Short mmCIF file of C-alpha atoms in Angstrom, two decimals:
data_model
loop_
_atom_site.label_atom_id
_atom_site.label_comp_id
_atom_site.label_asym_id
_atom_site.label_seq_id
_atom_site.Cartn_x
_atom_site.Cartn_y
_atom_site.Cartn_z
CA MET A 15 127.48 86.92 100.59
CA THR A 16 127.75 90.64 101.85
CA GLU A 17 125.43 92.34 99.92
CA LYS A 18 126.19 96.16 98.07
CA LYS A 19 124.32 98.91 99.50
CA PRO A 20 122.22 100.24 96.45
CA THR A 21 123.68 102.88 94.94
CA LYS A 22 121.31 106.35 93.83
CA LYS A 23 122.68 106.13 90.44
CA ALA A 24 120.25 106.23 87.99
CA ALA A 25 120.61 104.13 84.80
CA PRO A 26 120.28 105.32 81.34
CA LYS A 27 116.10 104.49 80.68
CA HIS A 28 116.85 102.17 77.94
CA ALA A 29 120.22 100.94 79.47
CA ALA A 30 118.56 97.01 79.55
CA GLU A 31 117.08 96.98 76.27
CA LYS A 32 120.07 97.46 74.27
CA THR A 33 121.44 94.43 72.74
CA PRO A 34 124.72 93.10 74.06
CA THR A 35 126.51 89.58 73.47
CA VAL A 36 128.28 86.75 75.12
CA LYS A 37 131.52 85.72 74.90
CA LYS A 38 132.84 81.95 75.47
CA THR A 39 135.96 80.77 76.74
CA LEU A 40 136.99 77.01 78.37
CA THR A 41 138.73 77.03 81.55
CA LYS A 42 140.42 73.87 83.29
CA LYS A 43 137.62 74.82 85.78
CA THR A 44 134.67 73.41 84.11
CA LYS A 45 136.94 71.07 82.93
CA GLY A 46 136.55 71.88 78.91
CA ALA A 47 133.04 73.00 78.78
CA THR A 48 131.97 76.23 77.94
CA GLU A 49 131.80 79.04 80.42
CA TRP A 50 129.79 82.06 79.35
CA HIS A 51 130.61 85.40 80.16
CA THR A 52 127.58 87.56 79.98
CA PRO A 53 127.18 91.20 79.60
CA SER A 54 127.82 93.19 82.61
CA LEU A 55 124.63 95.33 83.60
CA ASP A 56 124.98 98.81 84.44
CA ASP A 57 125.31 99.01 88.51
CA GLY A 58 122.28 101.54 88.80
CA LEU A 59 120.48 99.44 86.77
CA LEU A 60 120.90 96.24 89.16
CA ALA A 61 119.95 98.43 92.20
CA TRP A 62 116.92 100.07 90.34
CA VAL A 63 115.57 96.81 89.62
CA ALA A 64 116.58 95.21 92.72
CA GLN A 65 114.38 98.16 94.43
CA GLY A 66 111.38 97.27 92.97
CA SER A 67 111.42 100.84 91.20
CA HIS A 68 112.30 100.15 87.55
CA TYR A 69 109.12 100.65 84.81
CA ASP A 70 109.91 97.41 82.81
CA PRO A 71 111.97 94.77 85.38
CA HIS A 72 111.13 91.67 82.81
CA SER A 73 114.01 93.90 80.42
CA VAL A 74 116.66 92.55 82.86
CA LEU A 75 114.54 89.83 84.96
CA GLY A 76 113.63 86.54 83.57
CA GLN A 77 115.51 84.59 80.07
CA HIS A 78 116.35 86.35 77.62
CA LEU A 79 118.28 85.48 74.41
CA ILE A 80 121.58 86.98 73.60
CA PRO A 81 123.83 86.47 70.72
CA VAL A 82 127.20 84.90 70.95
CA GLU A 83 129.81 87.35 70.00
CA GLY A 84 131.25 86.01 66.64
CA SER A 85 128.53 83.62 65.76
CA LYS A 86 125.08 82.92 64.92
CA ASP A 87 124.29 81.19 67.48
CA SER A 88 122.61 82.48 71.20
CA VAL A 89 122.44 81.57 74.54
CA THR A 90 120.04 82.08 77.28
CA VAL A 91 120.55 84.19 79.73
CA ILE A 92 118.45 83.85 83.31
CA ARG A 93 118.45 86.76 85.65
CA THR A 94 116.37 86.53 89.32
CA ARG A 95 116.09 88.73 92.26
CA ARG A 96 117.28 86.73 95.27
CA PRO A 97 118.78 89.14 98.18
CA LEU A 98 120.44 87.53 101.02
CA ALA A 99 121.11 84.00 99.14
CA SER A 100 124.21 82.15 99.60
CA GLU A 101 123.40 79.86 96.37
CA VAL A 102 121.17 80.34 93.37
CA ILE A 103 120.52 77.63 90.75
CA ALA A 104 118.32 77.61 88.16
CA ILE A 105 116.47 74.26 87.30
CA LEU A 106 115.61 74.00 83.50
CA GLY A 107 112.53 71.96 82.46
CA SER A 108 115.22 69.27 81.02
CA LYS A 109 116.41 69.05 84.34
CA ALA A 110 119.32 70.59 83.78
CA ARG A 111 121.05 72.60 86.57
CA ILE A 112 122.75 76.02 85.69
CA GLU A 113 124.23 77.87 88.56
CA LEU A 114 124.09 81.60 88.98
CA SER A 115 126.58 84.14 90.12
CA HIS A 116 125.57 87.02 92.30
CA ALA A 117 125.80 90.20 89.53
CA GLY A 118 125.29 92.76 92.31
CA HIS A 119 122.12 94.11 94.55
CA GLY A 120 121.00 90.94 94.95
CA ILE A 121 120.10 90.02 91.46
CA TRP A 122 122.04 86.60 90.28
CA GLU A 123 122.57 85.26 86.44
CA GLY A 124 123.67 82.86 84.37
CA ALA A 125 123.64 81.29 81.00
CA HIS A 126 122.66 78.17 79.09
CA THR A 127 122.48 77.23 75.68
CA LEU A 128 119.38 75.08 75.61
CA GLY A 129 116.98 77.69 74.58
CA LEU A 130 113.96 79.05 75.95
CA GLN A 131 112.61 76.96 78.86
CA ASP A 132 110.02 76.64 81.74
CA TYR A 133 112.21 76.61 85.12
CA VAL A 134 112.32 77.01 88.58
CA ILE A 135 114.93 78.71 91.22
CA GLU A 136 116.41 76.87 93.53
CA THR A 137 117.70 79.19 96.61
CA ARG A 138 119.74 78.68 99.28
CA TYR A 139 120.74 80.81 102.43
CA PRO A 140 123.47 81.40 104.83
CA ASP A 141 121.22 79.54 107.48
CA GLY A 142 120.25 76.47 105.79
CA ALA A 143 117.09 77.48 104.64
CA GLU A 144 116.34 76.44 100.91
CA TRP A 145 113.77 77.89 98.66
CA ILE A 146 112.24 76.45 95.33
CA ALA A 147 110.20 78.78 93.52
CA GLU A 148 108.50 79.70 90.18
CA ASP A 149 110.34 82.52 88.43
CA GLY A 150 107.04 85.13 88.04
CA TYR A 151 109.26 87.31 85.42
CA ARG A 152 109.56 84.48 82.52
CA PHE A 153 106.06 84.99 81.80
CA THR A 154 104.62 86.96 78.57
CA PRO A 155 102.07 89.66 79.62
CA THR A 156 98.83 88.41 80.60
CA VAL A 157 96.76 91.41 78.71
CA GLY A 158 97.01 91.29 75.34
CA GLU A 159 97.23 94.04 72.51
CA LEU A 160 94.01 94.11 71.62
CA ASP A 161 92.63 94.45 75.35
CA LEU A 162 95.20 97.16 75.47
CA HIS A 163 93.60 99.24 72.79
CA LEU A 164 90.49 98.85 73.72
CA ILE A 165 91.29 100.12 77.10
CA ARG A 166 92.50 103.27 75.79
CA GLU A 167 89.68 103.65 73.38
CA GLY A 168 87.24 103.07 76.16
CA ARG A 169 85.55 100.22 74.98
CA HIS A 170 86.84 97.44 76.74
CA GLU A 171 82.91 95.67 78.01
CA ARG A 172 84.42 93.27 79.89
CA LEU A 173 87.21 95.16 81.62
CA TRP A 174 87.20 92.68 84.86
CA GLU A 175 88.33 90.25 82.89
CA VAL A 176 91.60 92.20 82.38
CA LEU A 177 92.34 94.33 85.27
CA GLY A 178 92.51 94.00 88.49
CA ALA A 179 93.74 90.45 90.51
CA ARG A 180 92.85 87.50 88.30
CA TYR A 181 93.47 83.87 89.30
CA ILE A 182 94.59 81.95 86.37
CA GLY A 183 96.49 79.42 84.48
CA HIS A 184 99.30 81.20 82.41
CA GLY A 185 101.41 79.32 79.85
CA GLY A 186 105.13 78.95 80.25
CA VAL A 187 107.01 77.66 77.19
CA LYS A 188 105.48 74.33 77.75
CA GLY A 189 103.65 74.13 80.79
CA THR A 190 100.77 76.01 82.27
CA VAL A 191 101.54 77.25 85.68
CA GLN A 192 98.41 78.56 88.06
CA GLY A 193 98.68 81.98 89.57
CA THR A 194 97.68 85.59 89.84
CA ALA A 195 97.55 87.85 87.33
CA PHE A 196 97.71 91.40 88.14
CA ALA A 197 97.29 94.30 85.75
CA VAL A 198 95.95 98.07 87.20
CA TRP A 199 95.95 100.91 85.20
CA ALA A 200 98.13 103.90 86.36
CA PRO A 201 99.46 106.29 83.52
CA ASN A 202 101.08 108.45 86.08
CA ALA A 203 103.01 105.96 87.89
CA LYS A 204 107.23 105.71 87.97
CA ALA A 205 106.64 102.57 89.03
CA VAL A 206 103.94 99.93 90.44
CA ARG A 207 104.79 97.11 92.76
CA VAL A 208 102.10 94.67 93.96
CA LYS A 209 102.67 93.89 97.77
CA GLY A 210 100.40 91.10 100.46
CA THR A 211 99.85 88.88 102.28
CA PHE A 212 102.14 86.09 99.73
CA ASN A 213 105.17 88.48 100.20
CA GLY A 214 104.88 89.82 103.63
CA TRP A 215 103.70 93.26 102.65
CA ASN A 216 107.02 93.94 100.88
CA GLY A 217 106.87 94.70 97.18
CA GLU A 218 110.24 95.05 96.03
CA GLY A 219 110.27 91.59 94.15
CA HIS A 220 107.05 92.08 92.82
CA SER A 221 107.53 95.15 90.46
CA MET A 222 105.22 95.35 87.45
CA ARG A 223 105.75 96.12 84.03
CA SER A 224 104.35 99.38 82.34
CA LEU A 225 102.73 98.20 79.15
CA GLY A 226 103.58 101.47 77.39
CA ALA A 227 100.98 104.14 76.58
CA SER A 228 98.11 102.30 78.06
CA GLY A 229 99.04 103.15 81.29
CA VAL A 230 98.71 99.32 82.32
CA TRP A 231 100.71 97.92 84.48
CA GLU A 232 101.20 93.80 84.86
CA LEU A 233 102.88 91.11 86.52
CA PHE A 234 102.31 87.33 86.77
CA VAL A 235 102.67 85.94 90.48
CA PRO A 236 103.02 81.78 90.17
CA ASP A 237 101.65 80.06 92.94
CA VAL A 238 99.57 82.95 94.47
CA HIS A 239 95.94 81.88 95.35
CA PRO A 240 92.73 83.13 96.05
CA GLY A 241 91.83 84.36 99.78
CA GLU A 242 95.58 86.25 99.68
CA THR A 243 95.19 90.06 100.52
CA TYR A 244 97.15 92.58 98.64
CA LYS A 245 97.38 96.62 97.74
CA PHE A 246 99.54 98.09 95.04
CA GLU A 247 102.27 100.15 95.73
CA ILE A 248 102.42 103.35 93.54
CA LEU A 249 105.56 105.67 92.89
CA THR A 250 104.13 109.27 92.17
CA GLN A 251 105.82 111.71 89.63
CA ALA A 252 106.78 113.52 93.06
CA ASP A 253 109.02 110.15 93.97
CA HIS A 254 106.41 109.53 96.73
CA TRP A 255 105.72 105.56 97.37
CA VAL A 256 101.56 105.76 98.33
CA GLU A 257 99.31 102.53 98.66
CA ARG A 258 96.39 101.93 97.01
CA ALA A 259 93.39 98.80 97.24
CA ASP A 260 93.02 97.70 93.82
CA PRO A 261 89.96 99.65 91.80
CA MET A 262 89.14 96.32 90.15
CA ALA A 263 89.30 94.38 93.15
CA ARG A 264 86.19 91.42 93.20
CA GLN A 265 86.42 91.10 96.76
CA THR A 266 87.80 93.23 99.76
CA GLU A 267 88.27 92.50 103.77
CA CYS A 268 85.76 93.92 105.91
CA PRO A 269 85.84 97.78 106.47
CA PRO A 270 87.50 99.22 108.36
CA LEU A 271 90.16 97.14 106.59
CA THR A 272 91.29 98.12 103.43
CA GLY A 273 92.92 95.47 101.86
CA SER A 274 92.12 93.79 98.27
CA ILE A 275 91.53 90.36 98.34
CA ILE A 276 92.28 87.66 95.49
CA ALA A 277 89.13 86.29 94.46
CA HIS A 278 88.05 83.20 92.43
CA SER A 279 84.04 82.43 92.45
CA ALA A 280 83.12 78.63 92.81
CA TYR A 281 79.60 79.58 92.78
CA LYS A 282 77.18 77.49 90.19
CA TRP A 283 73.87 79.40 89.21
CA GLY A 284 70.76 77.60 89.11
CA ASP A 285 68.46 80.82 87.78
CA LYS A 286 68.84 79.74 84.12
CA LYS A 287 65.26 79.20 83.67
CA TRP A 288 64.39 82.71 85.49
CA ILE A 289 67.11 84.70 83.02
CA THR A 290 65.61 83.01 79.94
CA LYS A 291 62.51 84.19 80.81
CA ARG A 292 63.72 87.41 81.90
CA ASP A 293 65.28 87.73 78.67
CA LYS A 294 61.81 87.13 76.73
CA THR A 295 59.92 89.83 78.91
CA LYS A 296 59.35 93.10 77.47
CA ALA A 297 60.28 93.85 81.13
CA HIS A 298 58.93 97.82 80.53
CA GLU A 299 55.39 96.66 79.98
CA ALA A 300 55.63 94.41 82.99
CA PRO A 301 54.15 95.01 86.49
CA MET A 302 56.47 95.37 88.62
CA SER A 303 55.99 96.30 92.35
CA ILE A 304 59.13 97.12 94.24
CA TYR A 305 60.68 96.67 97.48
CA GLU A 306 63.54 98.41 98.86
CA LEU A 307 65.95 97.77 101.59
CA HIS A 308 69.20 98.39 102.67
CA VAL A 309 70.72 94.88 104.27
CA GLY A 310 72.78 96.65 106.78
CA SER A 311 69.48 97.46 108.77
CA TRP A 312 66.50 95.48 107.50
CA ARG A 313 67.68 92.38 109.90
CA GLN A 314 70.58 93.54 111.79
CA GLY A 315 73.09 90.72 112.32
CA LEU A 316 72.09 88.85 108.93
CA SER A 317 74.39 87.64 106.25
CA TYR A 318 73.92 87.00 102.87
CA ARG A 319 72.59 83.70 102.82
CA GLU A 320 70.73 84.38 106.25
CA LEU A 321 68.96 87.23 104.70
CA ALA A 322 67.49 84.65 101.96
CA ASP A 323 64.52 82.98 103.80
CA ASP A 324 63.32 85.91 105.70
CA LEU A 325 63.38 88.15 102.72
CA ILE A 326 61.66 85.51 100.21
CA GLY A 327 58.89 85.23 102.66
CA HIS A 328 58.38 88.91 103.22
CA VAL A 329 58.21 89.63 99.76
CA LEU A 330 56.01 86.48 98.52
CA GLU A 331 53.48 87.69 101.50
CA THR A 332 53.41 91.29 100.76
CA GLY A 333 53.15 90.75 97.01
CA PHE A 334 56.14 92.70 95.64
CA THR A 335 57.85 91.18 92.40
CA HIS A 336 61.09 92.74 92.85
CA VAL A 337 63.44 93.35 95.86
CA GLU A 338 65.80 96.64 95.38
CA PHE A 339 69.15 96.29 97.44
CA MET A 340 70.28 99.59 98.40
CA PRO A 341 74.46 100.13 97.36
CA LEU A 342 76.31 96.86 97.73
CA ALA A 343 79.27 98.24 96.28
CA GLU A 344 82.17 98.17 99.04
CA HIS A 345 82.18 101.39 100.82
CA PRO A 346 84.25 102.27 104.17
CA TYR A 347 81.71 104.26 105.98
CA GLY A 348 78.54 102.03 107.06
CA PRO A 349 75.89 105.23 107.59
CA SER A 350 76.23 106.38 104.24
CA TRP A 351 74.09 103.34 103.59
CA GLY A 352 76.40 102.19 100.46
CA TYR A 353 76.20 105.78 98.48
CA GLN A 354 80.03 106.71 98.86
CA VAL A 355 81.58 103.93 96.88
CA THR A 356 85.40 102.91 97.38
CA GLY A 357 85.09 99.49 95.62
CA TYR A 358 82.88 99.19 92.82
CA TYR A 359 83.50 96.05 91.64
CA ALA A 360 83.44 94.30 95.15
CA PRO A 361 80.03 93.32 97.22
CA THR A 362 80.42 94.95 100.78
CA ALA A 363 82.42 92.41 102.72
CA ARG A 364 80.09 93.16 105.78
CA PHE A 365 77.67 90.34 104.59
CA GLY A 366 79.64 87.95 103.45
CA ASN A 367 81.61 87.15 100.22
CA PRO A 368 80.72 87.67 96.49
CA ASP A 369 79.53 84.31 96.01
CA ASP A 370 77.35 84.47 99.49
CA LEU A 371 75.59 87.29 97.27
CA LYS A 372 75.55 85.56 94.47
CA TYR A 373 73.42 82.59 96.59
CA LEU A 374 71.03 85.32 98.01
CA ILE A 375 70.19 86.69 94.82
CA ASP A 376 69.92 82.60 92.90
CA ARG A 377 67.40 82.23 95.53
CA LEU A 378 65.23 85.03 95.08
CA HIS A 379 64.99 84.02 91.60
CA ASP A 380 64.24 80.39 92.11
CA ALA A 381 61.34 82.14 94.05
CA GLY A 382 60.07 84.45 91.44
CA ILE A 383 61.52 87.60 92.51
CA GLY A 384 63.27 89.81 90.62
CA VAL A 385 66.40 91.89 91.57
CA LEU A 386 67.26 95.34 91.45
CA LEU A 387 70.61 97.39 92.45
CA ASP A 388 71.16 100.91 93.66
CA TRP A 389 74.27 101.92 91.11
CA VAL A 390 76.27 105.20 92.49
CA PRO A 391 78.24 105.96 89.23
CA GLY A 392 77.80 109.99 89.83
CA HIS A 393 80.93 110.42 92.46
CA PHE A 394 83.17 108.58 95.08
CA PRO A 395 84.81 109.27 98.43
CA LYS A 396 87.99 111.03 98.96
CA ASP A 397 89.90 108.37 100.93
CA GLU A 398 93.44 108.35 99.82
CA TRP A 399 93.72 104.48 99.67
CA ALA A 400 91.10 104.32 97.48
CA LEU A 401 90.21 106.17 94.02
CA ALA A 402 91.15 109.56 95.34
CA ARG A 403 94.33 111.08 93.25
CA PHE A 404 95.06 107.47 92.73
CA ASP A 405 98.23 107.58 90.95
CA GLY A 406 99.42 110.27 92.94
CA GLN A 407 97.80 112.84 90.73
CA PRO A 408 93.89 113.33 89.71
CA LEU A 409 92.79 110.42 87.64
CA TYR A 410 89.31 109.16 87.66
CA GLU A 411 87.97 112.16 88.96
CA HIS A 412 88.00 115.58 87.02
CA ALA A 413 91.30 117.95 88.03
CA ASP A 414 89.41 121.07 88.41
CA PRO A 415 87.62 121.34 91.46
CA ARG A 416 84.41 123.55 89.59
CA LYS A 417 83.96 120.02 87.68
CA GLY A 418 85.62 117.38 89.70
CA GLU A 419 84.19 118.04 93.30
CA HIS A 420 80.58 117.51 94.75
CA PRO A 421 79.91 120.55 97.37
CA ASP A 422 77.33 119.09 99.30
CA TRP A 423 79.04 115.91 99.34
CA GLY A 424 82.53 116.34 100.04
CA THR A 425 83.06 113.97 97.14
CA TYR A 426 85.19 113.48 93.71
CA ILE A 427 83.10 113.84 90.59
CA PHE A 428 84.24 111.10 88.05
CA ASP A 429 85.69 112.85 84.88
CA PHE A 430 83.30 111.45 82.52
CA GLY A 431 84.86 112.55 79.55
CA ARG A 432 88.03 110.61 79.90
CA ASN A 433 87.74 107.60 77.94
CA GLU A 434 89.60 105.14 80.65
CA VAL A 435 87.30 106.51 83.16
CA ARG A 436 83.85 105.81 81.19
CA ASN A 437 85.22 102.26 80.39
CA PHE A 438 85.59 101.82 84.46
CA LEU A 439 81.92 102.60 85.06
CA VAL A 440 80.22 101.38 82.00
CA ALA A 441 81.61 97.56 82.42
CA ASN A 442 81.19 97.80 85.97
CA ALA A 443 77.33 98.28 85.21
CA LEU A 444 77.73 95.42 82.82
CA TYR A 445 79.90 93.52 85.62
CA TRP A 446 76.66 93.10 88.13
CA ILE A 447 74.43 92.21 85.68
CA GLU A 448 76.26 89.55 84.27
CA GLU A 449 78.42 88.43 87.14
CA PHE A 450 75.45 88.83 89.88
CA HIS A 451 72.66 88.36 87.27
CA ILE A 452 70.94 91.76 88.55
CA ASP A 453 67.91 92.25 86.95
CA GLY A 454 68.46 95.79 86.71
CA LEU A 455 70.22 98.97 88.01
CA ARG A 456 68.47 102.20 89.92
CA VAL A 457 70.98 104.60 89.21
CA ASP A 458 71.74 107.31 91.88
CA ALA A 459 71.66 111.22 91.72
CA VAL A 460 71.67 111.39 88.05
CA ALA A 461 70.31 114.94 88.36
CA SER A 462 74.21 115.85 90.09
CA MET A 463 75.52 114.57 86.93
CA LEU A 464 73.49 115.93 84.30
CA TYR A 465 73.83 119.85 85.18
CA LEU A 466 77.13 121.61 85.74
CA ASP A 467 76.17 124.21 88.15
CA TYR A 468 74.05 121.54 90.28
CA SER A 469 74.32 122.77 94.25
CA ARG A 470 76.82 125.22 93.12
CA GLU A 471 76.77 129.42 92.78
CA ASP A 472 77.68 131.76 90.10
CA GLY A 473 81.48 131.44 89.96
CA GLN A 474 81.71 127.57 91.39
CA TRP A 475 81.39 126.46 88.08
CA LEU A 476 82.20 125.73 84.31
CA PRO A 477 79.85 125.97 81.25
CA ASN A 478 79.76 123.61 78.49
CA GLN A 479 81.35 124.61 75.19
CA TYR A 480 78.27 126.03 74.22
CA GLY A 481 78.24 128.00 77.35
CA GLY A 482 75.18 126.22 78.72
CA ARG A 483 75.09 124.28 81.85
CA GLU A 484 74.41 120.87 80.66
CA ASN A 485 76.97 118.25 81.61
CA LEU A 486 77.58 117.08 78.02
CA GLU A 487 80.09 114.35 78.83
CA ALA A 488 78.14 112.98 81.44
CA ILE A 489 75.06 112.93 79.36
CA ASN A 490 77.39 110.81 76.61
CA PHE A 491 78.04 108.82 79.47
CA LEU A 492 74.57 107.82 80.35
CA GLN A 493 73.35 107.74 77.04
CA GLU A 494 76.59 104.78 76.73
CA ALA A 495 75.97 102.84 79.76
CA ASN A 496 72.09 102.32 78.81
CA ALA A 497 72.59 101.47 75.36
CA THR A 498 75.53 98.97 76.08
CA VAL A 499 73.41 97.21 78.89
CA TYR A 500 70.28 96.92 77.05
CA LYS A 501 72.26 96.08 74.05
CA HIS A 502 73.66 93.04 75.72
CA HIS A 503 70.36 92.32 77.95
CA PRO A 504 66.85 93.68 76.72
CA GLY A 505 65.43 91.68 79.40
CA VAL A 506 66.62 94.38 82.54
CA THR A 507 65.91 97.23 83.82
CA MET A 508 67.93 100.81 83.84
CA ALA A 509 66.08 103.34 86.18
CA ALA A 510 67.06 107.22 86.64
CA GLU A 511 66.82 108.54 90.11
CA GLU A 512 66.33 112.00 87.91
CA SER A 513 64.94 114.43 90.25
CA THR A 514 64.47 117.16 87.57
CA SER A 515 61.93 117.95 84.77
CA TRP A 516 64.88 116.77 82.38
CA GLY A 517 63.62 116.02 79.02
CA GLY A 518 64.08 112.76 77.42
CA VAL A 519 65.09 110.86 80.21
CA THR A 520 63.35 107.60 79.08
CA ALA A 521 63.94 108.79 75.45
CA PRO A 522 65.61 106.35 73.10
CA THR A 523 69.41 107.61 72.90
CA GLU A 524 68.96 107.50 68.88
CA ALA A 525 66.44 109.93 69.34
CA GLY A 526 68.77 112.05 71.67
CA GLY A 527 67.27 111.01 74.83
CA LEU A 528 69.27 109.48 77.69
CA GLY A 529 68.05 106.03 77.09
CA PHE A 530 66.48 104.77 80.80
CA GLY A 531 63.58 102.31 80.32
CA PHE A 532 62.49 104.04 84.04
CA LYS A 533 62.23 107.25 85.46
CA TRP A 534 62.51 106.56 89.43
CA ASN A 535 59.34 108.39 91.08
CA MET A 536 60.99 109.89 94.22
CA GLY A 537 57.74 111.97 95.08
CA TRP A 538 55.90 108.79 95.63
CA MET A 539 57.81 107.64 98.14
CA HIS A 540 57.88 110.81 100.01
CA ASP A 541 54.25 111.61 99.68
CA SER A 542 53.47 107.87 100.75
CA LEU A 543 55.17 108.34 104.06
CA GLU A 544 53.58 111.53 104.52
CA TYR A 545 50.58 109.73 104.02
CA ILE A 546 51.18 106.94 106.38
CA HIS A 547 52.55 109.38 109.51
CA THR A 548 49.72 111.81 108.93
CA ASP A 549 46.88 110.57 111.85
CA PRO A 550 44.19 109.46 109.39
CA MET A 551 41.79 111.51 110.31
CA TYR A 552 43.53 114.34 108.52
CA ARG A 553 44.24 112.46 105.66
#
């Protein structure tokens, strides 16, 4: 069949939301059976959906109950996108076969009176190829109204369970289908598509639907399994398609590759005894001696799993109670030691997959060794494929460069006053503690967050609403992060790497303090190293 070229004509914004009716006639062709004449959709609307640039493709594709003209009855209309097909059939759960006709621009449609049903689409092509597949557009949203409300309020403490790529069983009308639920926050986008190894890196057939004012876009793709690589394509307000890694990806390709990977953990933890003891211990009163290391340079060439034996032996021999890993979240530039993060929810793939890191932590706990992790919520790099200008304009970063750019590090600064951004970071702190059983976070560069004039000259910064230099939004974020972590996990530790004389770093939040459990003693390390480097005669 010859495909019509998509027209540039734009359909009315709500064309697909009108309530059409269906006419029925009797024809000799169908031997007395009812033939349903489905309503014709605007050609521009069909092109819009077929190109994968519609904000709500589910309003056209999938199955829809439509009233019958002059009757109280209704029929079910099925539409699916199958470009270049020669024949398309919907096979219902009741085994009925519904032949679909070509409506235009590769979109096929048909109708039946059997109600909403689970179905698959059988497609034949001119070269004789056949393909049977589930239709992802027949499924309801995988993100609920309560989740969307909490995201807008900045109060979704388990954000990783609703955004990103989640391998789940999603219920249809009667049965459950395995697949991957994709969801991403991109409030300034005009359209969003997901592309990857499962669709030949062409996202036109996997456009996502907008879930309204939340700014979240969602799509369930059946039969897409863990291990597949993907990215999001975002249509900006300037009508440019940009390609982005998933901010909530739980696994990534190994740098310099930048794709996100669908992850599904199979790891079984064995540290219940350790966690129980930790949660009953007053961590801030217990002895603590911390061994800090950078995984990539401590014993070069070792993976997370290979590191376990050597590291445990060394820590036990030297008498430390804890190890502290310099940042392990994914980062594009190795020599940054992980302090410029692009994947806040993904352990760096340089040393293995997420379950490999869990194995290392589990082994350390089994040996009676606590695990701390450097956490970098103060800034992020400007790599265009990651968080920077995520949906075509400032989103995670503050829009004003006087508050949104770090002059020393050439990075962006988070917009701590935006609910969704604050939520992204607070949930991330919980994520490392809950999913990877981390025993505490050392929060990097706290001073750079606290002061609006940090590393800035006069005229390069904006005072707060009271005329001061304190970053009130960042202070509120740090207080919330600490209070949230300690509320859920009183046995862990939150430590501030804070290099100034700021008062109340470890004071409780209810007393106006930042709420940290410890302040990181930076001077001790430098003084100790200088002492060791000095000839014993002059110490």
